[in-house]
Amino acid sequence: MFRIGIGNDTHRLVDGRPLVLGGVQIPSMRGAEGHSDADALSHAIADAILGALCEGDLGVHFSDRDPQWKDSDSLHLLSRVMWLAHERGLSVVNVDATVMLEEPKLRPYVLAMRENLAATLGVEVGCVSVKAKTGEGIGTVGQGVAIEAQAVVLLNGEVTESTSDRATSA
Ligand SMILES: [Zn+2]
């Protein structure tokens, strides 16, 4: 059975925070504000997987009030979400994601992001697409106020009973 999920994530950009995307730390004057490492790309993909599982969103599983997740590595959160999928007998077919950020240019870092994400998701690099766009100088992205990420994920496998139960009761 196939299951599809969609995810998106937004973080405010502030001075003095690291900019982490797909587990890659990117040299930048400003970084994303957040409780964890604020990796918007990993968060959007994790949300897409949780969506495919009918399991709510990241906030349900990793509360931003829980000190356990303070400054945590979002690839670690993503691997826990992946474990949830594997537990239901589902694995990733492919992911397509877009990061919206005005600066810096992300293209030099995209392959490293894809490699990190593919390793975490247990798929080949060719199954993880990451696209980088700007906000064309308008809106919160274009004015450098925010970073956004969107992701779609397709899962495949034998859906176990617990997934169907949760899907109907959610
Ligand atoms: Zn986030």
mmCIF file of N, CA and C and ligand atoms in Angstrom, residues 8-11 33-34 36-44 47 58 74, ligand 1:
data_model
loop_
_atom_site.group_PDB
_atom_site.id
_atom_site.type_symbol
_atom_site.label_atom_id
_atom_site.label_comp_id
_atom_site.label_asym_id
_atom_site.label_seq_id
_atom_site.Cartn_x
_atom_site.Cartn_y
_atom_site.Cartn_z
ATOM 1 N N ASN A 8 5.191 21.130 5.931
ATOM 2 C CA ASN A 8 5.868 22.421 5.737
ATOM 3 C C ASN A 8 6.310 22.951 7.090
ATOM 4 N N ASP A 9 7.280 23.849 7.057
ATOM 5 C CA ASP A 9 7.837 24.367 8.301
ATOM 6 C C ASP A 9 8.384 25.765 8.063
ATOM 7 N N THR A 10 8.222 26.620 9.055
ATOM 8 C CA THR A 10 8.707 27.999 8.979
ATOM 9 C C THR A 10 9.467 28.327 10.250
ATOM 10 N N HIS A 11 10.596 28.978 10.124
ATOM 11 C CA HIS A 11 11.311 29.494 11.291
ATOM 12 C C HIS A 11 11.703 30.944 11.037
ATOM 13 N N GLU A 33 15.584 30.506 14.369
ATOM 14 C CA GLU A 33 15.226 30.482 15.790
ATOM 15 C C GLU A 33 14.361 29.253 16.047
ATOM 16 N N GLY A 34 14.625 28.563 17.161
ATOM 17 C CA GLY A 34 13.792 27.408 17.477
ATOM 18 C C GLY A 34 14.314 26.670 18.685
ATOM 19 N N SER A 36 14.776 23.256 18.938
ATOM 20 C CA SER A 36 15.786 22.284 18.513
ATOM 21 C C SER A 36 16.842 23.045 17.712
ATOM 22 N N ASP A 37 17.530 22.373 16.792
ATOM 23 C CA ASP A 37 18.476 23.087 15.933
ATOM 24 C C ASP A 37 17.754 23.867 14.827
ATOM 25 N N ALA A 38 16.407 23.793 14.825
ATOM 26 C CA ALA A 38 15.556 24.580 13.912
ATOM 27 C C ALA A 38 15.853 24.283 12.440
ATOM 28 N N ASP A 39 16.101 23.010 12.148
ATOM 29 C CA ASP A 39 16.372 22.544 10.785
ATOM 30 C C ASP A 39 15.027 22.394 10.045
ATOM 31 N N ALA A 40 14.632 23.470 9.349
ATOM 32 C CA ALA A 40 13.297 23.518 8.737
ATOM 33 C C ALA A 40 13.107 22.411 7.695
ATOM 34 N N LEU A 41 14.172 22.071 6.977
ATOM 35 C CA LEU A 41 14.058 21.033 5.942
ATOM 36 C C LEU A 41 13.765 19.668 6.570
ATOM 37 N N SER A 42 14.539 19.310 7.595
ATOM 38 C CA SER A 42 14.298 18.028 8.272
ATOM 39 C C SER A 42 12.925 18.007 8.934
ATOM 40 N N HIS A 43 12.498 19.156 9.468
ATOM 41 C CA HIS A 43 11.188 19.229 10.116
ATOM 42 C C HIS A 43 10.061 19.025 9.101
ATOM 43 N N ALA A 44 10.177 19.640 7.924
ATOM 44 C CA ALA A 44 9.125 19.505 6.903
ATOM 45 C C ALA A 44 9.022 18.045 6.442
ATOM 46 N N ASP A 47 7.438 15.966 9.207
ATOM 47 C CA ASP A 47 5.996 16.229 9.233
ATOM 48 C C ASP A 47 5.283 15.499 8.094
ATOM 49 N N LEU A 58 5.106 17.097 14.177
ATOM 50 C CA LEU A 58 6.296 16.985 15.026
ATOM 51 C C LEU A 58 6.041 17.457 16.453
ATOM 52 N N SER A 74 18.059 17.657 14.466
ATOM 53 C CA SER A 74 16.781 17.297 13.851
ATOM 54 C C SER A 74 16.878 16.034 13.005
HETATM 55 ZN ZN ZN B 1 10.769 23.523 12.576
#
